[in-house]
Amino acid sequence: FKYGIPIEADLVFDVRFLPNPYYIAELRHQTGLDEGVYSFVFGYQQTKDFMAHLESLIGFLLPQYVEEGKTVLVIGVGCTGGQHRSVYSAQHLAEHLHKKFGVQVNLIHREQNIEQTFKAKV
């Protein structure tokens, strides 16, 4: 959360406990969208375990929020600089939610100035 926690977030996850590719010279200037960073971060069991828990938690929460009438859920994922671990984690989660639930996901990598939309499956 280089520039602070997003105030619009309903849920916030801190991934600073995951191994940091910043300290690997060839990965330092890459982002969580690059294969090298993905391979590094996902090469650790704690990353696999965390993503499985996160997917399970959000999978449980989504229907609960829908039942309560919530039409938008904002999830913040952050790390120290918003370049490696949080980008990877948010990207992975967005792709998972879109694929598993068919929901529209608007993904903003705030510190990277990248926006993506995964359209809802009709």
PDB file of C-alpha atoms in Angstrom:
ATOM      1  CA  PHE A   1       0.000   0.000   0.000  1.00  0.00           C
ATOM      2  CA  LYS A   2       2.589   2.480  -1.181  1.00  0.00           C
ATOM      3  CA  TYR A   3      -0.043   5.248  -1.260  1.00  0.00           C
ATOM      4  CA  GLY A   4      -2.269   3.952   1.522  1.00  0.00           C
ATOM      5  CA  ILE A   5      -5.197   1.595   1.787  1.00  0.00           C
ATOM      6  CA  PRO A   6      -7.900   2.307  -0.799  1.00  0.00           C
ATOM      7  CA  ILE A   7     -10.702   3.999   1.128  1.00  0.00           C
ATOM      8  CA  GLU A   8     -13.361   2.492  -1.155  1.00  0.00           C
ATOM      9  CA  ALA A   9     -12.309  -1.103  -0.307  1.00  0.00           C
ATOM     10  CA  ASP A  10     -14.816  -3.381   1.405  1.00  0.00           C
ATOM     11  CA  LEU A  11     -12.145  -6.023   2.063  1.00  0.00           C
ATOM     12  CA  VAL A  12      -8.381  -5.478   2.300  1.00  0.00           C
ATOM     13  CA  PHE A  13      -5.644  -8.101   2.164  1.00  0.00           C
ATOM     14  CA  ASP A  14      -1.996  -7.450   2.961  1.00  0.00           C
ATOM     15  CA  VAL A  15       0.384  -9.746   1.067  1.00  0.00           C
ATOM     16  CA  ARG A  16       3.666  -8.410   2.454  1.00  0.00           C
ATOM     17  CA  PHE A  17       4.267 -11.825   4.042  1.00  0.00           C
ATOM     18  CA  LEU A  18       4.800 -13.402   0.593  1.00  0.00           C
ATOM     19  CA  PRO A  19       8.379 -13.677  -0.748  1.00  0.00           C
ATOM     20  CA  ASN A  20       9.421 -10.362  -2.297  1.00  0.00           C
ATOM     21  CA  PRO A  21      10.794 -10.430  -5.868  1.00  0.00           C
ATOM     22  CA  TYR A  22      12.088  -6.877  -5.398  1.00  0.00           C
ATOM     23  CA  TYR A  23      15.277  -8.330  -3.911  1.00  0.00           C
ATOM     24  CA  ILE A  24      16.005 -10.367  -7.057  1.00  0.00           C
ATOM     25  CA  ALA A  25      17.865  -8.039  -9.443  1.00  0.00           C
ATOM     26  CA  GLU A  26      16.339  -9.410 -12.661  1.00  0.00           C
ATOM     27  CA  LEU A  27      12.813  -9.182 -11.207  1.00  0.00           C
ATOM     28  CA  ARG A  28      13.084  -5.787  -9.521  1.00  0.00           C
ATOM     29  CA  HIS A  29      11.784  -3.777 -12.474  1.00  0.00           C
ATOM     30  CA  GLN A  30       9.164  -6.305 -13.542  1.00  0.00           C
ATOM     31  CA  THR A  31       5.602  -6.478 -12.203  1.00  0.00           C
ATOM     32  CA  GLY A  32       3.304  -9.203 -10.968  1.00  0.00           C
ATOM     33  CA  LEU A  33       2.021  -9.439 -14.538  1.00  0.00           C
ATOM     34  CA  ASP A  34       5.390 -10.696 -15.807  1.00  0.00           C
ATOM     35  CA  GLU A  35       6.157 -14.417 -16.024  1.00  0.00           C
ATOM     36  CA  GLY A  36       9.361 -14.128 -13.998  1.00  0.00           C
ATOM     37  CA  VAL A  37       7.598 -12.564 -11.031  1.00  0.00           C
ATOM     38  CA  TYR A  38       4.691 -15.012 -11.326  1.00  0.00           C
ATOM     39  CA  SER A  39       7.063 -17.994 -11.313  1.00  0.00           C
ATOM     40  CA  PHE A  40       9.013 -16.603  -8.364  1.00  0.00           C
ATOM     41  CA  VAL A  41       6.028 -15.762  -6.176  1.00  0.00           C
ATOM     42  CA  PHE A  42       3.973 -18.854  -7.054  1.00  0.00           C
ATOM     43  CA  GLY A  43       7.030 -21.047  -6.543  1.00  0.00           C
ATOM     44  CA  TYR A  44       6.511 -20.831  -2.781  1.00  0.00           C
ATOM     45  CA  GLN A  45       4.066 -23.064  -0.929  1.00  0.00           C
ATOM     46  CA  GLN A  46       2.838 -20.197   1.253  1.00  0.00           C
ATOM     47  CA  THR A  47       1.698 -18.373  -1.903  1.00  0.00           C
ATOM     48  CA  LYS A  48      -0.212 -21.431  -3.117  1.00  0.00           C
ATOM     49  CA  ASP A  49      -1.761 -21.920   0.328  1.00  0.00           C
ATOM     50  CA  PHE A  50      -2.695 -18.245   0.683  1.00  0.00           C
ATOM     51  CA  MET A  51      -4.303 -18.065  -2.763  1.00  0.00           C
ATOM     52  CA  ALA A  52      -6.303 -21.235  -2.048  1.00  0.00           C
ATOM     53  CA  HIS A  53      -7.538 -19.748   1.262  1.00  0.00           C
ATOM     54  CA  LEU A  54      -8.306 -16.392  -0.365  1.00  0.00           C
ATOM     55  CA  GLU A  55     -10.217 -18.033  -3.226  1.00  0.00           C
ATOM     56  CA  SER A  56     -12.185 -20.094  -0.712  1.00  0.00           C
ATOM     57  CA  LEU A  57     -12.969 -17.086   1.499  1.00  0.00           C
ATOM     58  CA  ILE A  58     -14.120 -14.881  -1.380  1.00  0.00           C
ATOM     59  CA  GLY A  59     -16.053 -17.829  -2.835  1.00  0.00           C
ATOM     60  CA  PHE A  60     -17.917 -18.101   0.460  1.00  0.00           C
ATOM     61  CA  LEU A  61     -18.468 -14.361   0.809  1.00  0.00           C
ATOM     62  CA  LEU A  62     -19.733 -13.546  -2.697  1.00  0.00           C
ATOM     63  CA  PRO A  63     -23.107 -15.312  -2.373  1.00  0.00           C
ATOM     64  CA  GLN A  64     -23.537 -13.802   1.109  1.00  0.00           C
ATOM     65  CA  TYR A  65     -23.030 -10.293  -0.239  1.00  0.00           C
ATOM     66  CA  VAL A  66     -25.368 -10.969  -3.166  1.00  0.00           C
ATOM     67  CA  GLU A  67     -28.025 -12.235  -0.757  1.00  0.00           C
ATOM     68  CA  GLU A  68     -27.705  -8.996   1.205  1.00  0.00           C
ATOM     69  CA  GLY A  69     -28.255  -7.008  -1.984  1.00  0.00           C
ATOM     70  CA  LYS A  70     -24.685  -5.803  -2.459  1.00  0.00           C
ATOM     71  CA  THR A  71     -24.037  -5.302  -6.174  1.00  0.00           C
ATOM     72  CA  VAL A  72     -20.400  -4.185  -5.996  1.00  0.00           C
ATOM     73  CA  LEU A  73     -17.625  -5.607  -3.853  1.00  0.00           C
ATOM     74  CA  VAL A  74     -14.296  -3.772  -3.758  1.00  0.00           C
ATOM     75  CA  ILE A  75     -11.328  -5.893  -2.722  1.00  0.00           C
ATOM     76  CA  GLY A  76      -7.978  -4.261  -2.027  1.00  0.00           C
ATOM     77  CA  VAL A  77      -4.761  -6.259  -2.167  1.00  0.00           C
ATOM     78  CA  GLY A  78      -1.594  -4.499  -1.147  1.00  0.00           C
ATOM     79  CA  CYS A  79       2.092  -4.920  -0.515  1.00  0.00           C
ATOM     80  CA  THR A  80       5.006  -2.582   0.037  1.00  0.00           C
ATOM     81  CA  GLY A  81       5.287  -0.992  -3.411  1.00  0.00           C
ATOM     82  CA  GLY A  82       2.267  -2.229  -5.360  1.00  0.00           C
ATOM     83  CA  GLN A  83       4.423  -3.726  -8.078  1.00  0.00           C
ATOM     84  CA  HIS A  84       5.031  -7.414  -7.509  1.00  0.00           C
ATOM     85  CA  ARG A  85       3.128  -9.417  -4.884  1.00  0.00           C
ATOM     86  CA  SER A  86      -0.109  -7.430  -4.778  1.00  0.00           C
ATOM     87  CA  VAL A  87      -0.271  -7.165  -8.573  1.00  0.00           C
ATOM     88  CA  TYR A  88       0.214 -10.906  -8.916  1.00  0.00           C
ATOM     89  CA  SER A  89      -2.317 -11.709  -6.157  1.00  0.00           C
ATOM     90  CA  ALA A  90      -4.997  -9.324  -7.434  1.00  0.00           C
ATOM     91  CA  GLN A  91      -4.572 -10.560 -11.009  1.00  0.00           C
ATOM     92  CA  HIS A  92      -4.792 -14.187  -9.941  1.00  0.00           C
ATOM     93  CA  LEU A  93      -7.874 -13.540  -7.796  1.00  0.00           C
ATOM     94  CA  ALA A  94      -9.622 -11.553 -10.539  1.00  0.00           C
ATOM     95  CA  GLU A  95      -9.043 -14.288 -13.095  1.00  0.00           C
ATOM     96  CA  HIS A  96     -10.247 -16.928 -10.631  1.00  0.00           C
ATOM     97  CA  LEU A  97     -13.446 -15.038  -9.746  1.00  0.00           C
ATOM     98  CA  HIS A  98     -14.267 -14.381 -13.375  1.00  0.00           C
ATOM     99  CA  LYS A  99     -13.631 -17.975 -14.402  1.00  0.00           C
ATOM    100  CA  LYS A 100     -15.380 -19.661 -11.460  1.00  0.00           C
ATOM    101  CA  PHE A 101     -18.349 -17.334 -10.936  1.00  0.00           C
ATOM    102  CA  GLY A 102     -18.681 -15.639 -14.318  1.00  0.00           C
ATOM    103  CA  VAL A 103     -18.907 -12.235 -12.679  1.00  0.00           C
ATOM    104  CA  GLN A 104     -17.601  -9.015 -14.150  1.00  0.00           C
ATOM    105  CA  VAL A 105     -14.354  -8.009 -12.543  1.00  0.00           C
ATOM    106  CA  ASN A 106     -12.926  -4.516 -12.901  1.00  0.00           C
ATOM    107  CA  LEU A 107      -9.288  -4.813 -11.939  1.00  0.00           C
ATOM    108  CA  ILE A 108      -7.203  -1.741 -11.209  1.00  0.00           C
ATOM    109  CA  HIS A 109      -3.501  -2.068 -10.494  1.00  0.00           C
ATOM    110  CA  ARG A 110      -3.413   1.383  -8.941  1.00  0.00           C
ATOM    111  CA  GLU A 111       0.338   1.897  -8.644  1.00  0.00           C
ATOM    112  CA  GLN A 112       0.898   0.512 -12.173  1.00  0.00           C
ATOM    113  CA  ASN A 113      -1.857   2.613 -13.819  1.00  0.00           C
ATOM    114  CA  ILE A 114      -3.302  -0.519 -15.420  1.00  0.00           C
ATOM    115  CA  GLU A 115      -7.020  -1.242 -15.654  1.00  0.00           C
ATOM    116  CA  GLN A 116      -8.647  -4.405 -16.972  1.00  0.00           C
ATOM    117  CA  THR A 117     -12.232  -5.566 -17.247  1.00  0.00           C
ATOM    118  CA  PHE A 118     -13.271  -9.185 -17.318  1.00  0.00           C
ATOM    119  CA  LYS A 119     -16.838  -9.049 -18.703  1.00  0.00           C
ATOM    120  CA  ALA A 120     -19.576 -11.044 -16.996  1.00  0.00           C
ATOM    121  CA  LYS A 121     -20.511 -14.251 -18.735  1.00  0.00           C
ATOM    122  CA  VAL A 122     -24.025 -13.957 -20.077  1.00  0.00           C
TER     123      VAL A 122
END
